[in-house]
């Protein structure tokens, strides 16, 4: 079947099988390998992307379900001149990553959380990160980055 | 995943037509239960009928019968709906506790209720409130809907269209979640109506059920302490790798106690 998604602002049309997962479409058809696959049980969140602004696990969404939507991946966050998104900058500042495997999913989830809950407390931040697993267990840095990034995003009105 | 065809009908009647004419079709709501199962090749289907294009399955409205929530309304929408928070806050709290924010952005009320996982959250609210399950052809009372583990009164070719929750005086939900998955080990949805009391228990047994023992104790005195002396016969409880049946029976009074505490003080979400 033919599918058109707007990925990071660019429409992409491909002939795919209905069973193609959104993450497969992004990695293999669009060539955007920043979105990772870390599990096969919908639990780790490494594959998080935004579909029409909502953070979802792209390993458990069919590309066909996302037909016609606007998808944002980690590659679409930084400004065209390469300036980091405030949440990316916050992850760098607070050492919110070690090996970096979970990081694209963490950042996409954190951007959505910061938009939905700009005034979250640290306890809430920890609860809301429930769907993202960091195998390196650098959660303290991730939580610090989320809270700081959320503040910067609110300030910058991103 | 085995391969399949994909359809996105625009109306319930169109969906029913495919459902009836295809070999091994399956309805697709949020896909947060179905797709993981298909990825593991536990199930295979000829056509997935995606319900997202059917507008009549959406929306949260207040009717004379109560709060009517469309089958395709997502967990995150219910959790953040001002209408739900005002009219039936326990349901918003429940929805906010399902899985994680990303799964809540896809998973739907209808998918969860049609699936009837013994460890799922919504079935407790549906049975606890004595809600009505609306389908393409009839209205089914909650008391007649949940038939057993992963089985409901829905026909093979029947589409759940909405759930109508009558509004109680007060309601409270508490679940003891599995620490890793978040699914329910033992949970209670407690509802007080002018005409009586309903207590639905999920997680503990192979299917959500109403507990008459707890209902009697709370009808006599609607207070958290009324749950303290309840003793549950664990014979029909679930015994699995997550918890023994004795454990589930042992924690249930505390779970009910906390559900009642929340019903009496809905502002307080932690007991
Ligand atoms: C990591 C993870 C954690 C989770 N944790 C929890 C949790 O803590 N508590 C909890 O309750 N759930 C949990 N879930 C399950 C989640 O809530 C699912 O979203 C829900 O069970 C199914 O809803 P869905 O819309 O995704 O349905 P789908 O997966 O699309 O469908 C589920 C089933 O229902 C059928 N169906 C769907 N819609 C209809 C309809 N309108 N009429 C008739 N049949 C229909 C489908 O054919 C399918 O058989 C979790 C899921 C994941 C992946
Ligand atoms: S890869 Fe999607 S949740 Fe793990
Ligand atoms: S930084 Fe290694 S998995 Fe999170």
CSV table of C-alpha atoms and ligand atoms in Angstrom, one decimal:
chain,number,residue,atom,x,y,z
A,1,UNK,CA,0.0,0.0,0.0
A,2,UNK,CA,1.1,3.6,-0.6
A,3,UNK,CA,1.7,5.7,2.4
A,4,UNK,CA,2.6,9.4,2.8
A,5,UNK,CA,3.9,10.8,6.1
A,6,UNK,CA,5.3,14.2,6.7
A,7,UNK,CA,8.5,13.5,8.6
A,8,UNK,CA,10.3,16.5,10.1
A,9,UNK,CA,8.4,18.8,7.7
A,10,UNK,CA,9.2,16.8,4.5
A,11,UNK,CA,6.5,14.6,2.9
A,12,UNK,CA,7.7,11.1,2.2
A,13,UNK,CA,5.7,8.7,0.1
A,14,UNK,CA,6.6,5.0,-0.1
A,15,UNK,CA,5.0,1.7,-1.2
A,16,UNK,CA,5.1,-0.5,2.0
A,17,UNK,CA,3.5,-3.6,3.4
A,18,UNK,CA,0.6,-3.0,5.8
A,19,UNK,CA,2.6,-4.7,8.5
A,20,UNK,CA,5.4,-2.1,8.3
A,21,UNK,CA,5.9,-0.5,11.7
A,22,UNK,CA,6.3,3.2,12.0
A,23,UNK,CA,9.8,2.7,13.3
A,24,UNK,CA,10.7,0.6,10.3
A,25,UNK,CA,9.4,3.2,8.0
A,26,UNK,CA,11.4,5.9,9.7
A,27,UNK,CA,14.7,3.9,9.8
A,28,UNK,CA,14.5,1.9,6.6
A,29,UNK,CA,12.4,4.0,4.2
A,30,UNK,CA,13.2,7.6,5.4
A,31,UNK,CA,16.8,6.7,6.4
A,32,UNK,CA,16.4,8.3,9.8
A,33,UNK,CA,18.2,5.9,12.2
A,34,UNK,CA,18.1,8.2,15.2
A,35,UNK,CA,15.0,6.4,16.3
A,36,UNK,CA,16.1,3.2,18.1
A,37,UNK,CA,14.5,-0.1,18.9
A,38,UNK,CA,15.5,-1.4,22.3
A,39,UNK,CA,12.9,-4.1,23.1
A,40,UNK,CA,10.1,-6.1,21.6
A,41,UNK,CA,7.6,-5.6,24.4
A,42,UNK,CA,6.6,-1.9,24.0
A,43,UNK,CA,8.3,-1.1,27.3
A,44,UNK,CA,11.6,0.7,26.7
A,45,UNK,CA,10.6,3.9,24.9
A,46,UNK,CA,13.8,4.1,22.8
A,47,UNK,CA,11.5,4.3,19.7
A,48,UNK,CA,9.6,7.4,20.9
A,49,UNK,CA,8.6,9.9,18.2
A,50,UNK,CA,5.8,12.5,17.9
A,51,UNK,CA,2.8,11.8,15.8
A,52,UNK,CA,0.7,15.0,15.3
A,53,UNK,CA,2.4,16.2,18.5
A,54,UNK,CA,1.7,13.2,20.7
A,55,UNK,CA,4.7,11.1,21.9
A,56,UNK,CA,4.1,7.4,21.0
A,57,UNK,CA,6.1,4.2,20.8
A,58,UNK,CA,6.8,3.9,17.0
A,59,UNK,CA,7.6,0.2,17.4
A,60,UNK,CA,3.9,-0.4,18.3
A,61,UNK,CA,2.3,1.8,15.7
A,62,UNK,CA,1.8,0.7,12.1
A,63,UNK,CA,3.1,3.1,9.4
A,64,UNK,CA,-0.4,2.7,8.0
A,65,UNK,CA,-1.9,4.0,11.2
A,66,UNK,CA,0.2,7.1,10.9
A,67,UNK,CA,-0.8,7.7,7.2
A,68,UNK,CA,-1.4,11.4,6.7
A,69,UNK,CA,0.1,12.6,10.0
A,70,UNK,CA,3.1,14.8,10.8
A,71,UNK,CA,5.8,12.9,12.5
A,72,UNK,CA,8.7,14.4,14.4
A,73,UNK,CA,11.9,12.4,15.1
A,74,UNK,CA,15.0,13.3,17.0
A,75,UNK,CA,16.5,14.5,13.7
A,76,UNK,CA,13.8,17.1,13.5
A,77,UNK,CA,14.5,18.8,16.8
A,78,UNK,CA,17.6,20.9,16.3
A,79,UNK,CA,17.3,24.2,14.4
A,80,UNK,CA,18.3,24.2,10.7
A,81,UNK,CA,21.6,25.9,11.6
A,82,UNK,CA,22.4,23.1,14.0
A,83,UNK,CA,21.5,24.9,17.2
A,84,UNK,CA,20.3,22.3,19.7
A,85,UNK,CA,16.7,22.2,21.0
A,86,UNK,CA,16.6,23.4,24.6
A,87,UNK,CA,15.8,19.8,25.7
A,88,UNK,CA,18.8,18.5,23.8
A,89,UNK,CA,21.0,21.2,25.4
A,90,UNK,CA,19.6,20.3,28.8
A,91,UNK,CA,20.6,16.6,28.3
A,92,UNK,CA,24.1,17.7,27.4
A,93,UNK,CA,24.4,20.1,30.3
A,94,UNK,CA,23.1,17.6,32.9
A,95,UNK,CA,24.9,14.5,31.6
A,96,UNK,CA,21.5,13.0,30.8
A,97,UNK,CA,23.2,10.2,28.8
A,98,UNK,CA,25.9,7.6,29.1
A,99,UNK,CA,25.9,5.2,26.1
A,100,UNK,CA,23.2,7.2,24.4
A,101,UNK,CA,21.1,4.4,23.2
A,102,UNK,CA,17.9,5.4,25.0
A,103,UNK,CA,18.6,9.1,24.5
A,104,UNK,CA,16.6,9.9,21.3
A,105,UNK,CA,13.5,8.3,22.9
A,106,UNK,CA,14.1,10.0,26.2
A,107,UNK,CA,14.5,13.4,24.6
A,108,UNK,CA,11.3,13.0,22.4
A,109,UNK,CA,9.4,11.9,25.4
A,110,UNK,CA,10.8,14.7,27.5
A,111,UNK,CA,9.9,17.3,24.9
A,112,UNK,CA,6.3,16.1,24.9
A,113,UNK,CA,6.2,15.9,28.7
A,114,UNK,CA,7.5,19.5,29.0
A,115,UNK,CA,4.8,20.7,26.7
A,116,UNK,CA,2.0,18.8,28.5
A,117,UNK,CA,3.2,19.4,32.1
A,118,UNK,CA,5.4,22.5,32.1
A,119,UNK,CA,5.2,22.8,35.9
A,120,UNK,CA,5.9,19.2,36.9
A,121,UNK,CA,7.6,18.4,40.1
A,122,UNK,CA,10.6,16.1,40.4
A,123,UNK,CA,8.4,13.3,41.7
A,124,UNK,CA,6.0,13.7,38.7
A,125,UNK,CA,8.9,13.8,36.3
A,126,UNK,CA,10.1,10.4,37.6
A,127,UNK,CA,6.6,8.9,37.3
A,128,UNK,CA,6.0,10.3,33.8
A,129,UNK,CA,9.3,8.7,32.6
A,130,UNK,CA,7.8,5.3,33.4
A,131,UNK,CA,7.7,4.3,29.7
A,132,UNK,CA,11.4,5.0,29.0
A,133,UNK,CA,14.1,2.7,30.2
A,134,UNK,CA,17.7,3.6,30.4
A,135,UNK,CA,19.9,0.5,30.6
A,136,UNK,CA,22.8,2.6,31.9
A,137,UNK,CA,20.5,3.8,34.6
A,138,UNK,CA,21.5,7.4,34.4
A,139,UNK,CA,18.1,8.5,35.7
A,140,UNK,CA,19.2,11.3,38.0
A,141,UNK,CA,20.8,13.2,35.1
A,142,UNK,CA,17.8,12.5,32.9
A,143,UNK,CA,15.4,13.8,35.5
A,144,UNK,CA,17.5,16.9,36.0
A,145,UNK,CA,17.6,17.5,32.2
A,146,UNK,CA,13.9,17.1,31.9
A,147,UNK,CA,13.1,19.6,34.7
A,148,UNK,CA,15.7,22.1,33.4
A,149,UNK,CA,14.7,21.6,29.7
A,150,UNK,CA,11.0,22.1,30.6
A,151,UNK,CA,11.8,25.4,32.3
A,152,UNK,CA,13.9,26.5,29.3
A,153,UNK,CA,11.1,25.5,26.9
A,154,UNK,CA,8.5,27.4,28.9
A,155,UNK,CA,10.8,30.4,29.0
A,156,UNK,CA,11.7,30.2,25.3
A,157,UNK,CA,8.0,29.6,24.4
A,158,UNK,CA,9.1,26.8,22.0
B,1,UNK,CA,4.4,-10.1,12.3
B,2,UNK,CA,2.6,-12.2,9.7
B,3,UNK,CA,1.3,-10.1,6.8
B,4,UNK,CA,-2.2,-8.8,6.6
B,5,UNK,CA,-4.3,-6.3,4.7
B,6,UNK,CA,-5.2,-2.9,6.2
B,7,UNK,CA,-8.5,-1.1,6.0
B,8,UNK,CA,-9.5,2.2,7.4
B,9,UNK,CA,-13.3,2.4,7.1
B,10,UNK,CA,-15.1,5.8,7.7
B,11,UNK,CA,-18.3,4.4,9.3
B,12,UNK,CA,-19.4,1.6,11.7
B,13,UNK,CA,-21.5,0.0,8.9
B,14,UNK,CA,-18.5,-0.1,6.5
B,15,UNK,CA,-16.4,-1.7,9.3
B,16,UNK,CA,-19.1,-4.3,9.9
B,17,UNK,CA,-19.2,-5.1,6.3
B,18,UNK,CA,-15.5,-6.0,6.2
B,19,UNK,CA,-15.8,-7.8,9.5
B,20,UNK,CA,-18.4,-10.0,8.0
B,21,UNK,CA,-16.9,-10.7,4.6
B,22,UNK,CA,-13.3,-11.2,5.5
B,23,UNK,CA,-11.7,-14.6,6.5
B,24,UNK,CA,-10.0,-13.7,9.7
B,25,UNK,CA,-10.4,-10.0,10.3
B,26,UNK,CA,-9.6,-8.1,13.5
B,27,UNK,CA,-10.5,-4.7,14.7
B,28,UNK,CA,-7.6,-2.4,15.4
B,29,UNK,CA,-8.1,0.4,18.0
B,30,UNK,CA,-4.9,1.8,19.6
B,31,UNK,CA,-3.0,-1.4,18.8
B,32,UNK,CA,-1.2,-1.4,22.2
B,33,UNK,CA,-2.4,-4.9,23.0
B,34,UNK,CA,-3.0,-6.3,19.6
B,35,UNK,CA,0.3,-5.2,17.9
B,36,UNK,CA,2.6,-6.6,20.6
B,37,UNK,CA,0.8,-9.9,20.3
B,38,UNK,CA,1.1,-9.8,16.5
B,39,UNK,CA,4.7,-8.9,16.7
B,40,UNK,CA,5.3,-12.1,18.7
B,41,UNK,CA,3.3,-14.0,16.1
B,42,UNK,CA,0.9,-15.0,18.8
B,43,UNK,CA,-2.0,-14.1,16.5
B,44,UNK,CA,-2.4,-13.6,12.8
B,45,UNK,CA,-5.2,-11.9,10.9
B,46,UNK,CA,-6.2,-11.5,7.2
B,47,UNK,CA,-7.2,-7.8,7.6
B,48,UNK,CA,-6.8,-5.2,10.4
B,49,UNK,CA,-9.8,-2.9,10.4
B,50,UNK,CA,-8.5,0.4,11.8
B,51,UNK,CA,-11.3,2.2,13.6
B,52,UNK,CA,-9.5,5.6,13.9
B,53,UNK,CA,-11.4,7.0,10.9
B,54,UNK,CA,-14.8,6.6,12.4
B,55,UNK,CA,-15.8,9.9,14.0
B,56,UNK,CA,-18.8,8.5,15.8
B,57,UNK,CA,-16.5,6.4,18.0
B,58,UNK,CA,-15.0,9.5,19.5
B,59,UNK,CA,-16.1,12.1,22.0
B,60,UNK,CA,-16.9,12.5,25.7
B,61,UNK,CA,-20.4,13.8,26.4
B,62,UNK,CA,-22.7,14.2,29.3
B,63,UNK,CA,-26.1,12.6,28.6
B,64,UNK,CA,-29.2,11.9,30.8
B,65,UNK,CA,-27.8,8.5,31.4
B,66,UNK,CA,-24.4,9.8,32.5
B,67,UNK,CA,-21.0,10.2,31.0
B,68,UNK,CA,-20.8,8.7,27.5
B,69,UNK,CA,-17.3,8.0,26.3
B,70,UNK,CA,-16.6,6.8,22.7
B,71,UNK,CA,-14.8,3.6,22.2
B,72,UNK,CA,-11.8,5.3,20.4
B,73,UNK,CA,-11.2,7.8,23.1
B,74,UNK,CA,-7.6,7.4,24.3
B,75,UNK,CA,-6.5,6.8,27.9
B,76,UNK,CA,-4.6,10.2,27.8
B,77,UNK,CA,-7.8,12.0,26.7
B,78,UNK,CA,-9.8,10.6,29.5
B,79,UNK,CA,-7.1,11.4,32.1
B,80,UNK,CA,-6.9,15.0,31.0
B,81,UNK,CA,-10.6,15.6,30.2
B,82,UNK,CA,-12.1,18.4,32.3
B,83,UNK,CA,-15.5,16.8,32.0
B,84,UNK,CA,-14.3,13.5,33.3
B,85,UNK,CA,-12.3,15.1,36.1
B,86,UNK,CA,-15.4,17.0,37.2
B,87,UNK,CA,-18.1,14.3,36.7
B,88,UNK,CA,-16.2,11.1,37.5
B,89,UNK,CA,-12.8,12.0,38.9
B,90,UNK,CA,-12.0,8.4,39.8
B,91,UNK,CA,-12.1,7.4,36.1
B,92,UNK,CA,-9.6,10.2,35.2
B,93,UNK,CA,-7.3,9.0,38.0
B,94,UNK,CA,-7.6,5.4,36.7
B,95,UNK,CA,-6.8,6.4,33.2
B,96,UNK,CA,-3.8,8.4,34.3
B,97,UNK,CA,-2.4,5.2,36.0
B,98,UNK,CA,-2.6,2.9,32.9
B,99,UNK,CA,0.8,1.9,31.5
B,100,UNK,CA,2.9,5.0,30.7
B,101,UNK,CA,2.3,8.4,28.9
B,102,UNK,CA,3.3,7.0,25.5
B,103,UNK,CA,1.0,4.0,25.6
B,104,UNK,CA,-1.8,6.3,27.0
B,105,UNK,CA,-1.4,8.4,23.8
B,106,UNK,CA,-2.5,5.4,21.7
B,107,UNK,CA,-4.5,3.0,23.8
B,108,UNK,CA,-8.3,3.3,23.9
B,109,UNK,CA,-11.2,2.7,26.3
B,110,UNK,CA,-12.9,0.4,23.8
B,111,UNK,CA,-9.8,-1.7,23.1
B,112,UNK,CA,-9.2,-2.2,26.7
B,113,UNK,CA,-12.8,-3.1,27.6
B,114,UNK,CA,-13.2,-5.4,24.6
B,115,UNK,CA,-10.0,-7.2,25.5
B,116,UNK,CA,-11.0,-7.8,29.1
B,117,UNK,CA,-7.5,-8.6,30.4
B,118,UNK,CA,-8.0,-9.7,34.0
B,119,UNK,CA,-5.1,-7.3,35.0
B,120,UNK,CA,-6.5,-4.3,33.0
B,121,UNK,CA,-7.8,-1.2,34.7
B,122,UNK,CA,-10.9,0.0,32.9
B,123,UNK,CA,-13.0,-3.2,33.4
B,124,UNK,CA,-13.1,-2.4,37.1
B,125,UNK,CA,-14.5,1.1,36.4
B,126,UNK,CA,-17.1,-0.3,34.0
B,127,UNK,CA,-18.3,-2.9,36.4
B,128,UNK,CA,-17.9,-0.8,39.5
B,129,UNK,CA,-20.1,2.0,38.1
B,130,UNK,CA,-22.6,-0.4,36.6
B,131,UNK,CA,-21.9,1.2,33.2
B,132,UNK,CA,-23.6,0.3,30.0
B,133,UNK,CA,-21.6,-1.0,27.1
B,134,UNK,CA,-23.0,0.4,23.8
B,135,UNK,CA,-22.4,-1.6,20.7
B,136,UNK,CA,-23.4,-1.3,17.0
B,137,UNK,CA,-26.6,-3.3,17.8
B,138,UNK,CA,-27.5,-3.2,21.5
B,139,UNK,CA,-26.7,-2.0,25.0
B,140,UNK,CA,-25.2,-4.5,27.4
B,141,UNK,CA,-25.2,-4.0,31.2
B,142,UNK,CA,-21.8,-4.3,32.8
B,143,UNK,CA,-23.1,-7.1,35.0
B,144,UNK,CA,-23.7,-9.2,31.8
B,145,UNK,CA,-20.6,-8.1,29.9
B,146,UNK,CA,-17.5,-9.5,31.5
B,147,UNK,CA,-17.8,-13.3,31.0
B,148,UNK,CA,-14.3,-14.5,31.9
B,149,UNK,CA,-10.6,-14.2,31.2
B,150,UNK,CA,-10.3,-12.3,27.9
B,151,UNK,CA,-13.9,-13.0,27.1
B,152,UNK,CA,-16.9,-10.7,26.9
B,153,UNK,CA,-20.5,-10.8,25.7
B,154,UNK,CA,-19.4,-9.2,22.4
B,155,UNK,CA,-20.2,-11.3,19.3
B,156,UNK,CA,-17.4,-12.0,16.9
B,157,UNK,CA,-18.7,-9.4,14.5
B,158,UNK,CA,-19.8,-6.8,17.1
B,159,UNK,CA,-18.3,-3.4,17.5
B,160,UNK,CA,-18.2,-1.7,20.9
B,161,UNK,CA,-19.1,1.9,20.1
B,162,UNK,CA,-19.1,3.6,23.5
B,163,UNK,CA,-19.5,3.2,27.3
B,164,UNK,CA,-22.0,5.1,29.3
B,165,UNK,CA,-21.1,5.5,32.9
B,166,UNK,CA,-24.0,6.5,35.3
B,167,UNK,CA,-22.7,9.1,37.8
B,168,UNK,CA,-22.3,7.9,41.4
B,169,UNK,CA,-22.3,10.2,44.4
B,170,UNK,CA,-18.7,9.3,44.9
B,171,UNK,CA,-16.2,6.8,43.5
B,172,UNK,CA,-12.6,5.7,44.2
B,173,UNK,CA,-10.1,3.4,42.5
B,174,UNK,CA,-6.9,2.0,43.8
B,175,UNK,CA,-4.7,-0.6,42.3
B,176,UNK,CA,-1.7,-2.4,43.5
B,177,UNK,CA,0.4,-2.4,40.3
B,178,UNK,CA,3.0,-4.9,39.3
B,179,UNK,CA,6.2,-3.0,39.9
B,180,UNK,CA,7.6,-3.6,36.4
B,181,UNK,CA,4.6,-3.8,34.1
B,182,UNK,CA,2.1,-1.6,35.9
B,183,UNK,CA,-0.6,-4.1,35.3
B,184,UNK,CA,-3.0,-4.8,38.2
B,185,UNK,CA,-2.1,-7.4,40.9
B,186,UNK,CA,-5.2,-6.5,42.9
B,187,UNK,CA,-7.4,-3.5,42.4
B,188,UNK,CA,-10.8,-2.1,43.6
B,189,UNK,CA,-13.2,0.3,42.1
B,190,UNK,CA,-15.7,1.4,44.7
B,191,UNK,CA,-18.9,3.4,43.8
B,192,UNK,CA,-21.6,4.8,46.1
B,193,UNK,CA,-25.0,5.6,44.5
B,194,UNK,CA,-28.1,6.8,46.3
B,195,UNK,CA,-29.6,3.4,45.6
B,196,UNK,CA,-26.6,1.3,46.8
B,197,UNK,CA,-23.0,0.4,46.6
B,198,UNK,CA,-20.9,-1.4,44.1
B,199,UNK,CA,-17.4,-2.8,44.5
B,200,UNK,CA,-15.6,-4.3,41.5
B,201,UNK,CA,-12.3,-6.2,42.0
B,202,UNK,CA,-9.8,-6.5,39.2
B,203,UNK,CA,-6.4,-8.2,39.0
B,204,UNK,CA,-7.1,-10.7,41.8
B,205,UNK,CA,-9.1,-13.2,39.8
B,206,UNK,CA,-9.2,-14.4,36.2
B,207,UNK,CA,-12.0,-11.9,35.5
B,208,UNK,CA,-13.2,-8.7,37.1
B,209,UNK,CA,-16.1,-9.4,39.5
B,210,UNK,CA,-18.3,-7.7,42.1
B,211,UNK,CA,-17.5,-8.6,45.6
B,212,UNK,CA,-20.7,-9.0,47.7
B,213,UNK,CA,-18.7,-9.3,51.0
B,214,UNK,CA,-17.1,-5.9,50.5
B,215,UNK,CA,-20.4,-4.4,49.2
B,216,UNK,CA,-22.2,-5.5,52.4
B,217,UNK,CA,-19.5,-4.2,54.7
B,218,UNK,CA,-19.3,-0.8,53.0
B,219,UNK,CA,-23.1,-0.5,52.7
B,220,UNK,CA,-23.3,-0.9,56.5
B,221,UNK,CA,-20.6,1.8,57.0
B,222,UNK,CA,-18.9,3.6,54.1
B,223,UNK,CA,-15.5,4.1,55.7
B,224,UNK,CA,-12.0,2.8,55.0
B,225,UNK,CA,-12.0,0.9,58.3
B,226,UNK,CA,-14.9,-1.2,57.1
B,227,UNK,CA,-12.5,-3.1,54.8
B,228,UNK,CA,-10.1,-4.0,57.6
B,229,UNK,CA,-11.8,-7.1,58.8
B,230,UNK,CA,-12.7,-8.5,55.4
B,231,UNK,CA,-11.3,-12.0,54.8
B,232,UNK,CA,-11.3,-13.3,51.2
B,233,UNK,CA,-11.5,-16.9,50.2
B,234,UNK,CA,-8.6,-17.2,47.7
B,235,UNK,CA,-9.8,-20.4,46.0
B,236,UNK,CA,-10.8,-18.7,42.8
B,237,UNK,CA,-7.9,-16.1,42.8
B,238,UNK,CA,-5.1,-16.0,40.3
B,239,UNK,CA,-1.9,-17.8,41.2
B,240,UNK,CA,0.9,-16.8,38.8
B,241,UNK,CA,4.5,-15.8,38.7
B,242,UNK,CA,3.6,-12.3,39.7
B,243,UNK,CA,1.9,-13.1,43.0
B,244,UNK,CA,0.4,-16.1,44.8
B,245,UNK,CA,-3.4,-16.3,45.4
B,246,UNK,CA,-2.8,-16.1,49.1
B,247,UNK,CA,-0.9,-12.8,48.6
B,248,UNK,CA,-3.7,-11.4,46.5
B,249,UNK,CA,-6.3,-12.3,49.1
B,250,UNK,CA,-4.1,-10.8,51.8
B,251,UNK,CA,-3.6,-7.4,50.2
B,252,UNK,CA,-7.2,-7.0,49.0
B,253,UNK,CA,-8.6,-5.5,52.2
B,254,UNK,CA,-5.8,-2.8,52.1
B,255,UNK,CA,-6.6,-2.1,48.4
B,256,UNK,CA,-10.3,-1.7,49.1
B,257,UNK,CA,-9.5,0.5,52.1
B,258,UNK,CA,-7.5,2.8,49.9
B,259,UNK,CA,-10.1,2.9,47.2
B,260,UNK,CA,-12.7,4.0,49.8
B,261,UNK,CA,-10.3,6.6,51.2
B,262,UNK,CA,-10.0,8.0,47.8
B,263,UNK,CA,-13.8,8.0,47.2
B,264,UNK,CA,-14.2,10.0,50.5
B,265,UNK,CA,-11.4,12.4,49.6
B,266,UNK,CA,-11.1,12.5,45.8
B,267,UNK,CA,-8.6,15.4,46.0
B,268,UNK,CA,-6.1,13.1,47.6
B,269,UNK,CA,-4.8,10.7,45.0
B,270,UNK,CA,-2.2,9.0,47.3
B,271,UNK,CA,-3.6,7.2,50.3
C,1,LIG,C1,3.8,-1.5,28.1
C,1,LIG,C2,2.3,-1.6,28.3
C,1,LIG,C3,1.8,-1.5,29.5
C,1,LIG,C4,0.4,-1.6,29.7
C,1,LIG,N1,-0.1,-1.4,31.0
C,1,LIG,C5,-1.4,-1.4,31.2
C,1,LIG,C6,-2.0,-1.2,32.5
C,1,LIG,O1,-1.3,-0.9,33.5
C,1,LIG,N2,-3.3,-1.3,32.6
C,1,LIG,C7,-4.1,-1.6,31.6
C,1,LIG,O2,-5.3,-1.6,31.7
C,1,LIG,N3,-3.6,-1.8,30.3
C,1,LIG,C8,-2.3,-1.7,30.1
C,1,LIG,N4,-1.8,-1.9,28.8
C,1,LIG,C9,-2.7,-2.2,27.7
C,1,LIG,C10,-3.2,-0.9,27.1
C,1,LIG,O3,-4.1,-0.2,28.0
C,1,LIG,C11,-4.0,-1.1,25.8
C,1,LIG,O4,-4.1,0.1,25.2
C,1,LIG,C12,-5.4,-1.7,25.9
C,1,LIG,O5,-5.5,-2.9,26.7
C,1,LIG,C13,-6.0,-2.0,24.5
C,1,LIG,O6,-6.4,-0.9,23.9
C,1,LIG,P1,-6.1,-0.6,22.4
C,1,LIG,O7,-6.9,0.6,22.0
C,1,LIG,O8,-4.6,-0.4,22.3
C,1,LIG,O9,-6.6,-1.9,21.7
C,1,LIG,P2,-6.1,-2.8,20.5
C,1,LIG,O10,-4.8,-3.4,20.9
C,1,LIG,O11,-6.1,-2.1,19.2
C,1,LIG,O12,-7.2,-4.0,20.6
C,1,LIG,C14,-7.3,-4.8,21.7
C,1,LIG,C15,-8.4,-5.9,21.4
C,1,LIG,O13,-9.7,-5.3,21.4
C,1,LIG,C16,-10.4,-5.4,20.1
C,1,LIG,N5,-11.1,-4.2,19.9
C,1,LIG,C17,-10.5,-2.9,19.9
C,1,LIG,N6,-11.5,-2.0,19.7
C,1,LIG,C18,-12.7,-2.7,19.7
C,1,LIG,C19,-14.0,-2.2,19.5
C,1,LIG,N7,-14.4,-0.9,19.5
C,1,LIG,N8,-15.0,-3.2,19.5
C,1,LIG,C20,-14.7,-4.5,19.6
C,1,LIG,N9,-13.4,-4.9,19.8
C,1,LIG,C21,-12.4,-4.0,19.8
C,1,LIG,C22,-9.3,-5.7,19.1
C,1,LIG,O14,-9.8,-6.5,18.0
C,1,LIG,C23,-8.3,-6.5,20.0
C,1,LIG,O15,-8.7,-7.8,20.1
C,1,LIG,C24,-0.4,-1.8,28.6
C,1,LIG,C25,0.1,-1.9,27.3
C,1,LIG,C26,1.5,-1.8,27.1
C,1,LIG,C27,2.0,-2.0,25.8
C,2,LIG,S1,11.5,-0.3,21.1
C,2,LIG,FE1,9.6,0.6,21.2
C,2,LIG,S2,9.2,0.5,23.3
C,2,LIG,FE2,11.1,-0.6,23.2
C,3,LIG,S1,22.3,6.1,28.3
C,3,LIG,FE1,22.7,4.0,27.9
C,3,LIG,S2,20.7,3.3,27.8
C,3,LIG,FE2,20.4,5.2,28.6
